[in-house]
């Protein structure tokens, strides 16, 4: 049976967390306790101020402050003047590291996702960091959100074990202007297409007892 991921899961090295998040379920509790969720199929690691692909390279700012906080919290930032992106903070409190969630496989609340995204195609609902945030209604309100709190409106659940042969690793996306070696670090993990069918996400008919979202 799936269980909520606890603080200890996120306190580990960022690369370990990013790899092990594949197959986990990101859950948003909506009004009335309804669940909307997706299974993580792509994630990227960003590690410390020395990582020139990481937001922490410029030091601590108002925008990236959540990345420096306790593990198991959300770091949500705004980009390109129109998109929100969700990261999960990792490692130790005070050390800036996080995993960017890049793509999910829709599981629960697909009708609500379609309305938010204005598209009938499930393959387009959560196939990008901005798309998954739009599909789940994630924005600045969730920056700093404790994903491990008992009544959290946004949290993660364990998923099936993903075999190493079903995972590929490669350079992170959008770092064309970042110098080496950071541009080519193989810190992006994704599920092979051949393994997607095995996940078979199923809609949950029962409302969650979690905190109502706003």
Coordinates of C-alpha atoms in Angstrom, one line a residue:
X1 CA 0.0 0.0 0.0
X2 CA 1.3 3.5 -0.7
X3 CA 2.3 5.7 2.2
X4 CA 3.2 9.4 2.5
X5 CA 6.8 10.2 2.1
X6 CA 8.4 11.4 5.3
X7 CA 11.1 13.9 6.1
X8 CA 13.8 11.2 6.2
X9 CA 13.1 10.5 2.5
X10 CA 14.1 14.0 1.5
X11 CA 17.0 14.4 3.9
X12 CA 19.2 12.2 1.7
X13 CA 21.5 13.2 -1.1
X14 CA 19.7 15.1 -3.8
X15 CA 20.6 12.7 -6.6
X16 CA 19.3 9.8 -4.6
X17 CA 16.0 11.6 -3.9
X18 CA 15.6 12.6 -7.6
X19 CA 16.1 9.0 -8.8
X20 CA 13.8 7.5 -6.1
X21 CA 11.0 10.0 -6.8
X22 CA 10.4 8.3 -10.1
X23 CA 7.1 6.4 -9.7
X24 CA 6.1 8.4 -6.6
X25 CA 2.7 10.1 -6.6
X26 CA 2.3 13.9 -6.2
X27 CA -1.1 14.6 -4.6
X28 CA -3.0 17.8 -4.4
X29 CA -6.0 17.9 -2.1
X30 CA -8.7 20.0 -3.6
X31 CA -11.9 21.5 -2.2
X32 CA -14.1 19.0 -0.5
X33 CA -11.2 16.6 0.0
X34 CA -11.0 15.6 -3.6
X35 CA -7.6 14.3 -4.8
X36 CA -5.8 15.3 -8.0
X37 CA -2.5 13.5 -8.6
X38 CA 0.1 12.3 -11.0
X39 CA 3.0 9.8 -11.0
X40 CA 6.4 11.3 -11.3
X41 CA 8.2 10.2 -14.5
X42 CA 10.9 12.9 -14.9
X43 CA 12.9 14.9 -12.3
X44 CA 16.0 17.0 -12.2
X45 CA 18.5 17.6 -9.3
X46 CA 20.0 21.0 -8.4
X47 CA 22.7 20.9 -5.7
X48 CA 24.3 23.8 -3.9
X49 CA 25.7 27.2 -4.7
X50 CA 28.6 25.8 -6.7
X51 CA 26.1 24.2 -9.2
X52 CA 26.0 27.0 -11.8
X53 CA 22.7 25.5 -13.1
X54 CA 21.1 26.0 -9.7
X55 CA 19.2 29.1 -8.5
X56 CA 21.4 29.1 -5.4
X57 CA 24.4 30.2 -7.5
X58 CA 23.4 33.8 -6.8
X59 CA 23.1 33.3 -3.1
X60 CA 20.0 33.4 -1.0
X61 CA 17.3 35.7 -2.3
X62 CA 13.6 36.3 -1.7
X63 CA 12.8 34.2 -4.7
X64 CA 14.9 31.1 -3.8
X65 CA 14.7 31.3 0.1
X66 CA 12.6 28.1 0.3
X67 CA 15.4 26.1 -1.3
X68 CA 17.6 26.9 1.7
X69 CA 14.9 25.7 4.1
X70 CA 14.2 22.3 5.7
X71 CA 14.0 19.2 3.5
X72 CA 10.5 18.0 2.5
X73 CA 9.2 21.5 1.7
X74 CA 8.2 22.9 -1.6
X75 CA 10.1 25.5 -3.6
X76 CA 7.8 27.1 -6.1
X77 CA 9.2 29.8 -8.5
X78 CA 7.8 31.9 -11.3
X79 CA 9.6 31.9 -14.7
X80 CA 9.3 33.5 -18.1
X81 CA 6.7 35.9 -16.7
X82 CA 3.9 33.3 -16.9
X83 CA 4.8 29.8 -15.5
X84 CA 5.1 28.2 -12.1
X85 CA 7.5 25.4 -11.4
X86 CA 7.6 23.0 -8.4
X87 CA 10.7 21.7 -6.7
X88 CA 11.1 19.5 -3.6
X89 CA 13.7 20.7 -1.2
X90 CA 16.3 18.1 -0.2
X91 CA 19.3 17.4 2.1
X92 CA 20.0 19.6 5.2
X93 CA 18.3 22.7 6.4
X94 CA 20.5 25.6 5.3
X95 CA 22.0 23.8 2.3
X96 CA 20.3 24.9 -1.0
X97 CA 19.3 21.8 -2.9
X98 CA 16.1 20.6 -4.6
X99 CA 14.6 18.4 -7.2
X100 CA 12.5 20.0 -10.0
X101 CA 9.5 17.9 -11.0
X102 CA 9.5 17.9 -14.8
X103 CA 6.7 15.6 -15.8
X104 CA 3.9 13.5 -14.3
X105 CA 1.6 10.8 -15.6
X106 CA -2.0 11.9 -14.7
X107 CA -3.7 9.6 -12.2
X108 CA -6.5 11.2 -10.3
X109 CA -8.7 14.2 -10.9
X110 CA -8.1 14.1 -14.7
X111 CA -11.3 16.0 -15.4
X112 CA -10.2 18.9 -13.2
X113 CA -6.8 18.9 -14.9
X114 CA -8.4 19.1 -18.3
X115 CA -10.4 22.1 -17.3
X116 CA -7.4 23.9 -16.0
X117 CA -5.2 23.1 -19.0
X118 CA -8.0 23.5 -21.6
X119 CA -6.9 20.4 -23.4
X120 CA -8.6 17.0 -23.8
X121 CA -5.2 15.2 -24.4
X122 CA -3.9 13.4 -21.3
X123 CA -0.4 13.3 -22.8
X124 CA -0.4 17.1 -22.7
X125 CA -1.8 17.6 -19.2
X126 CA 1.4 17.2 -17.1
X127 CA 4.2 16.8 -19.7
X128 CA 6.4 19.7 -18.4
X129 CA 7.1 21.5 -15.1
X130 CA 4.8 24.4 -15.9
X131 CA 2.0 22.2 -17.3
X132 CA 1.9 20.0 -14.2
X133 CA 1.7 23.0 -12.0
X134 CA -1.2 24.4 -14.0
X135 CA -2.9 21.0 -14.0
X136 CA -2.8 20.8 -10.2
X137 CA -3.4 24.5 -9.5
X138 CA 0.1 25.0 -7.9
X139 CA 1.3 28.5 -7.6
X140 CA 3.1 30.9 -5.2
X141 CA 0.7 29.9 -2.4
X142 CA 2.6 26.6 -2.2
X143 CA 6.1 28.1 -1.9
X144 CA 7.5 26.9 1.4
X145 CA 4.6 24.4 1.9
X146 CA 5.5 21.5 4.2
X147 CA 5.0 18.4 2.1
X148 CA 5.4 16.2 5.1
X149 CA 2.8 17.9 7.4
X150 CA -0.1 15.5 8.4
X151 CA -2.8 17.8 7.0
X152 CA -0.8 19.0 4.0
X153 CA -2.8 20.0 0.9
X154 CA 0.1 19.0 -1.3
X155 CA 2.2 15.9 -0.5
X156 CA 3.9 12.9 -2.0
X157 CA 3.1 9.2 -1.7
X158 CA 5.3 6.2 -2.4
X159 CA 5.0 4.4 -5.7
X160 CA 6.1 1.1 -7.2
X161 CA 9.8 0.2 -7.2
X162 CA 11.3 1.4 -10.5
X163 CA 14.1 -0.9 -11.8
X164 CA 17.4 0.8 -12.8
X165 CA 17.0 -0.6 -16.4
X166 CA 13.8 1.4 -16.7
X167 CA 15.5 4.7 -15.9
X168 CA 17.7 7.0 -18.1
X169 CA 19.9 9.8 -16.9
X170 CA 21.2 12.8 -18.9
X171 CA 21.9 16.5 -18.9
X172 CA 19.3 18.9 -17.4
X173 CA 17.0 20.9 -19.7
X174 CA 17.4 24.6 -20.5
X175 CA 21.0 25.1 -19.4
X176 CA 22.5 25.9 -22.8
X177 CA 24.3 29.1 -21.4
X178 CA 25.6 27.4 -18.3
X179 CA 29.3 26.5 -18.4
X180 CA 30.7 23.0 -18.1
X181 CA 30.7 20.8 -16.2
X182 CA 27.4 21.9 -14.9
X183 CA 25.7 22.0 -18.3
X184 CA 26.3 18.3 -18.9
X185 CA 25.9 16.9 -15.5
X186 CA 23.6 13.8 -15.8
X187 CA 21.3 14.9 -13.1
X188 CA 18.0 14.5 -15.0
X189 CA 16.2 11.2 -14.4
X190 CA 13.3 9.9 -16.5
X191 CA 11.4 6.8 -16.9
X192 CA 11.8 5.0 -20.2
X193 CA 8.7 5.0 -22.4
X194 CA 8.6 1.2 -22.3
X195 CA 8.1 1.4 -18.5
X196 CA 5.2 3.9 -18.5
X197 CA 2.5 1.3 -19.2
X198 CA 3.5 -0.7 -16.1
X199 CA 2.5 2.2 -13.8
X200 CA -1.1 2.1 -14.8
X201 CA -2.4 5.0 -12.6
X202 CA -5.9 4.4 -11.3
X203 CA -8.5 7.1 -10.3
X204 CA -9.3 7.1 -6.6
X205 CA -13.1 7.1 -5.9
X206 CA -12.7 8.3 -2.3
X207 CA -12.1 11.8 -1.1
X208 CA -9.0 12.5 1.0
X209 CA -9.2 13.6 4.6
X210 CA -6.5 16.1 4.0
X211 CA -6.7 19.9 4.5
X212 CA -8.9 21.8 2.1
X213 CA -7.0 23.9 -0.4
X214 CA -7.8 27.5 -1.0

